[in-house]
Amino acid sequence: MLGFIAPTRPDWLPRVVRQLDEVLVDHAHCEKKAAGAAVSLLFRCAGYPSFLEPLSQLAGEELVHFRAVLGILAKRGIAFRRQRPSPYAGRLLRAARNFEPARLVDEFLCCALIEARSCERFRILADGLPDRELAHFYRGLLAAEARHHGVYVDLAAELMPRPEVRARLRELAEHEAQVLSEMPTLPRLHT
Ligand SMILES: [Fe+2]
Ligand SMILES: [Fe+2]
């Protein structure tokens, strides 16, 4: 279903497997940021009452994921700590248009792409990690992230006709692939 995003390069998995602790800490940060992004959109969307339920539900689910990753870290004796973040999300959002409602549409679609990329990476981890417990954990997150992708696309489609949303999603997906190709080789979910 997420075939519109450029596939991850084959060297990503071997690179992150070597520094899995770093990736798990990054994953916790990503879930926290995903919750924060949804909450900040809740504030932006005060004038769209029908957006409040899906965004608050999504924020709540991201916090559940955050706590689940914190649980994995605690079980493995890995400290949650500050980390140099991947510049991925910031660069992705630079493509957002600067007038409304196009800006909000683009922010929803950038969030949709981040969810799609997370989903793709979780699948790679679920299929490729030798650690069976972690592989199982990532398989369990796939459905939620794919659904979050759909929630954000549906929100964008409340603001603009769906064919326009689909066309813009394709444009932003090309930008996302470009951004990803320029990422530093840090052990992060989005590099
Ligand atoms: Fe999540
Ligand atoms: Fe998500």
GROMACS .gro file of C-alpha atoms and ligand atoms in nm:
model
  193
    1MET     CA    1   0.000   0.000   0.000
    2LEU     CA    2   0.296   0.235   0.051
    3GLY     CA    3   0.445   0.172  -0.292
    4PHE     CA    4   0.459   0.544  -0.370
    5ILE     CA    5   0.768   0.596  -0.153
    6ALA     CA    6   1.116   0.524  -0.285
    7PRO     CA    7   1.246   0.199  -0.135
    8THR     CA    8   1.509   0.215   0.139
    9ARG     CA    9   1.864   0.148   0.023
   10PRO     CA   10   1.983  -0.204   0.107
   11ASP     CA   11   2.277  -0.075   0.316
   12TRP     CA   12   2.044   0.085   0.575
   13LEU     CA   13   1.961  -0.233   0.772
   14PRO     CA   14   2.321  -0.359   0.814
   15ARG     CA   15   2.423  -0.009   0.921
   16VAL     CA   16   2.155   0.026   1.190
   17VAL     CA   17   2.187  -0.332   1.315
   18ARG     CA   18   2.541  -0.249   1.423
   19GLN     CA   19   2.413   0.035   1.645
   20LEU     CA   20   2.076  -0.088   1.754
   21ASP     CA   21   2.086   0.087   2.094
   22GLU     CA   22   2.118   0.422   1.914
   23VAL     CA   23   1.829   0.334   1.686
   24LEU     CA   24   1.606   0.237   1.979
   25VAL     CA   25   1.675   0.570   2.153
   26ASP     CA   26   1.605   0.748   1.824
   27HIS     CA   27   1.283   0.551   1.789
   28ALA     CA   28   1.166   0.671   2.132
   29HIS     CA   29   1.240   1.031   2.027
   30CYS     CA   30   1.050   0.977   1.700
   31GLU     CA   31   0.736   0.852   1.877
   32LYS     CA   32   0.753   1.151   2.116
   33LYS     CA   33   0.793   1.389   1.821
   34ALA     CA   34   0.504   1.222   1.636
   35ALA     CA   35   0.282   1.281   1.941
   36GLY     CA   36   0.405   1.641   1.963
   37ALA     CA   37   0.337   1.704   1.594
   38ALA     CA   38  -0.020   1.577   1.628
   39VAL     CA   39  -0.078   1.793   1.938
   40SER     CA   40   0.062   2.100   1.767
   41LEU     CA   41  -0.170   2.034   1.470
   42LEU     CA   42  -0.458   2.012   1.720
   43PHE     CA   43  -0.383   2.372   1.816
   44ARG     CA   44  -0.353   2.478   1.450
   45CYS     CA   45  -0.682   2.311   1.362
   46ALA     CA   46  -0.904   2.470   1.629
   47GLY     CA   47  -1.119   2.605   1.344
   48TYR     CA   48  -1.181   2.253   1.208
   49PRO     CA   49  -1.379   2.070   1.480
   50SER     CA   50  -1.394   1.744   1.280
   51PHE     CA   51  -1.011   1.722   1.287
   52LEU     CA   52  -0.987   1.721   1.666
   53GLU     CA   53  -1.093   1.360   1.730
   54PRO     CA   54  -0.859   1.193   1.473
   55LEU     CA   55  -0.564   1.411   1.572
   56SER     CA   56  -0.609   1.357   1.945
   57GLN     CA   57  -0.652   0.982   1.895
   58LEU     CA   58  -0.336   0.974   1.684
   59ALA     CA   59  -0.142   1.176   1.946
   60GLY     CA   60  -0.258   0.932   2.214
   61GLU     CA   61  -0.144   0.631   2.009
   62GLU     CA   62   0.199   0.785   1.952
   63LEU     CA   63   0.236   0.832   2.328
   64VAL     CA   64   0.144   0.465   2.378
   65HIS     CA   65   0.419   0.377   2.127
   66PHE     CA   66   0.659   0.611   2.309
   67ARG     CA   67   0.594   0.432   2.637
   68ALA     CA   68   0.633   0.093   2.468
   69VAL     CA   69   0.976   0.193   2.335
   70LEU     CA   70   1.073   0.329   2.678
   71GLY     CA   71   0.978  -0.015   2.814
   72ILE     CA   72   1.207  -0.186   2.561
   73LEU     CA   73   1.491   0.052   2.655
   74ALA     CA   74   1.442  -0.012   3.028
   75LYS     CA   75   1.432  -0.390   2.978
   76ARG     CA   76   1.761  -0.375   2.789
   77GLY     CA   77   1.928  -0.133   3.031
   78ILE     CA   78   1.961   0.139   2.765
   79ALA     CA   79   1.933   0.494   2.899
   80PHE     CA   80   1.695   0.732   2.722
   81ARG     CA   81   1.911   1.032   2.642
   82ARG     CA   82   1.946   1.331   2.420
   83GLN     CA   83   2.072   1.253   2.076
   84ARG     CA   84   2.169   1.442   1.764
   85PRO     CA   85   1.844   1.416   1.567
   86SER     CA   86   1.819   1.330   1.201
   87PRO     CA   87   1.751   1.651   1.002
   88TYR     CA   88   1.498   1.451   0.795
   89ALA     CA   89   1.165   1.594   0.920
   90GLY     CA   90   1.286   1.955   0.919
   91ARG     CA   91   1.414   1.926   0.563
   92LEU     CA   92   1.100   1.751   0.450
   93LEU     CA   93   0.882   2.034   0.584
   94ARG     CA   94   1.084   2.295   0.395
   95ALA     CA   95   0.881   2.202   0.087
   96ALA     CA   96   0.553   2.314   0.251
   97ARG     CA   97   0.384   2.600   0.068
   98ASN     CA   98   0.347   2.927   0.260
   99PHE     CA   99  -0.021   3.008   0.208
  100GLU     CA  100  -0.333   2.852   0.354
  101PRO     CA  101  -0.490   2.604   0.321
  102ALA     CA  102  -0.200   2.469   0.109
  103ARG     CA  103   0.040   2.499   0.403
  104LEU     CA  104  -0.181   2.284   0.626
  105VAL     CA  105  -0.236   2.032   0.343
  106ASP     CA  106   0.142   2.007   0.296
  107GLU     CA  107   0.203   1.963   0.668
  108PHE     CA  108  -0.053   1.682   0.679
  109LEU     CA  109   0.107   1.520   0.374
  110CYS     CA  110   0.460   1.553   0.518
  111CYS     CA  111   0.333   1.383   0.835
  112ALA     CA  112   0.172   1.117   0.614
  113LEU     CA  113   0.508   1.056   0.443
  114ILE     CA  114   0.693   1.033   0.774
  115GLU     CA  115   0.438   0.774   0.890
  116ALA     CA  116   0.478   0.583   0.562
  117ARG     CA  117   0.857   0.585   0.591
  118SER     CA  118   0.840   0.473   0.955
  119CYS     CA  119   0.608   0.193   0.850
  120GLU     CA  120   0.849   0.086   0.573
  121ARG     CA  121   1.146   0.092   0.813
  122PHE     CA  122   0.955  -0.103   1.078
  123ARG     CA  123   0.881  -0.369   0.817
  124ILE     CA  124   1.249  -0.389   0.725
  125LEU     CA  125   1.337  -0.427   1.094
  126ALA     CA  126   1.058  -0.684   1.150
  127ASP     CA  127   1.180  -0.892   0.853
  128GLY     CA  128   1.553  -0.850   0.900
  129LEU     CA  129   1.644  -0.820   1.267
  130PRO     CA  130   1.808  -1.131   1.411
  131ASP     CA  131   1.671  -1.029   1.754
  132ARG     CA  132   1.332  -1.203   1.752
  133GLU     CA  133   1.181  -1.003   2.037
  134LEU     CA  134   1.256  -0.675   1.863
  135ALA     CA  135   1.145  -0.808   1.525
  136HIS     CA  136   0.811  -0.903   1.685
  137PHE     CA  137   0.784  -0.559   1.846
  138TYR     CA  138   0.832  -0.384   1.511
  139ARG     CA  139   0.585  -0.612   1.335
  140GLY     CA  140   0.329  -0.509   1.597
  141LEU     CA  141   0.370  -0.140   1.510
  142LEU     CA  142   0.327  -0.170   1.132
  143ALA     CA  143  -0.052  -0.151   1.119
  144ALA     CA  144  -0.075   0.159   1.339
  145GLU     CA  145   0.179   0.356   1.135
  146ALA     CA  146   0.012   0.260   0.806
  147ARG     CA  147  -0.320   0.373   0.953
  148HIS     CA  148  -0.167   0.702   1.069
  149HIS     CA  149  -0.050   0.760   0.713
  150GLY     CA  150  -0.412   0.724   0.599
  151VAL     CA  151  -0.544   0.954   0.874
  152TYR     CA  152  -0.316   1.236   0.761
  153VAL     CA  153  -0.404   1.189   0.392
  154ASP     CA  154  -0.776   1.191   0.481
  155LEU     CA  155  -0.732   1.514   0.680
  156ALA     CA  156  -0.559   1.676   0.381
  157ALA     CA  157  -0.851   1.561   0.163
  158GLU     CA  158  -1.091   1.756   0.387
  159LEU     CA  159  -0.915   2.072   0.273
  160MET     CA  160  -0.858   2.003  -0.096
  161PRO     CA  161  -1.011   1.774  -0.363
  162ARG     CA  162  -0.865   1.423  -0.338
  163PRO     CA  163  -0.708   1.415  -0.688
  164GLU     CA  164  -0.512   1.732  -0.597
  165VAL     CA  165  -0.409   1.577  -0.267
  166ARG     CA  166  -0.288   1.262  -0.446
  167ALA     CA  167  -0.088   1.469  -0.698
  168ARG     CA  168   0.069   1.676  -0.421
  169LEU     CA  169   0.148   1.360  -0.221
  170ARG     CA  170   0.341   1.227  -0.522
  171GLU     CA  171   0.536   1.552  -0.555
  172LEU     CA  172   0.621   1.554  -0.185
  173ALA     CA  173   0.716   1.184  -0.200
  174GLU     CA  174   0.976   1.274  -0.466
  175HIS     CA  175   1.105   1.549  -0.240
  176GLU     CA  176   1.114   1.301   0.051
  177ALA     CA  177   1.327   1.059  -0.153
  178GLN     CA  178   1.567   1.343  -0.234
  179VAL     CA  179   1.586   1.450   0.133
  180LEU     CA  180   1.652   1.091   0.238
  181SER     CA  181   1.932   1.054  -0.019
  182GLU     CA  182   2.109   1.354   0.140
  183MET     CA  183   2.091   1.231   0.500
  184PRO     CA  184   2.407   1.177   0.704
  185THR     CA  185   2.480   0.810   0.776
  186LEU     CA  186   2.371   0.834   1.140
  187PRO     CA  187   2.209   0.524   1.297
  188ARG     CA  188   1.858   0.669   1.292
  189LEU     CA  189   1.516   0.549   1.175
  190HIS     CA  190   1.502   0.828   0.917
  191THR     CA  191   1.844   0.835   0.753
  192FE      FE  192   0.405   0.558   1.633
  193FE      FE  193   0.251   0.706   1.376
   0.00000   0.00000   0.00000
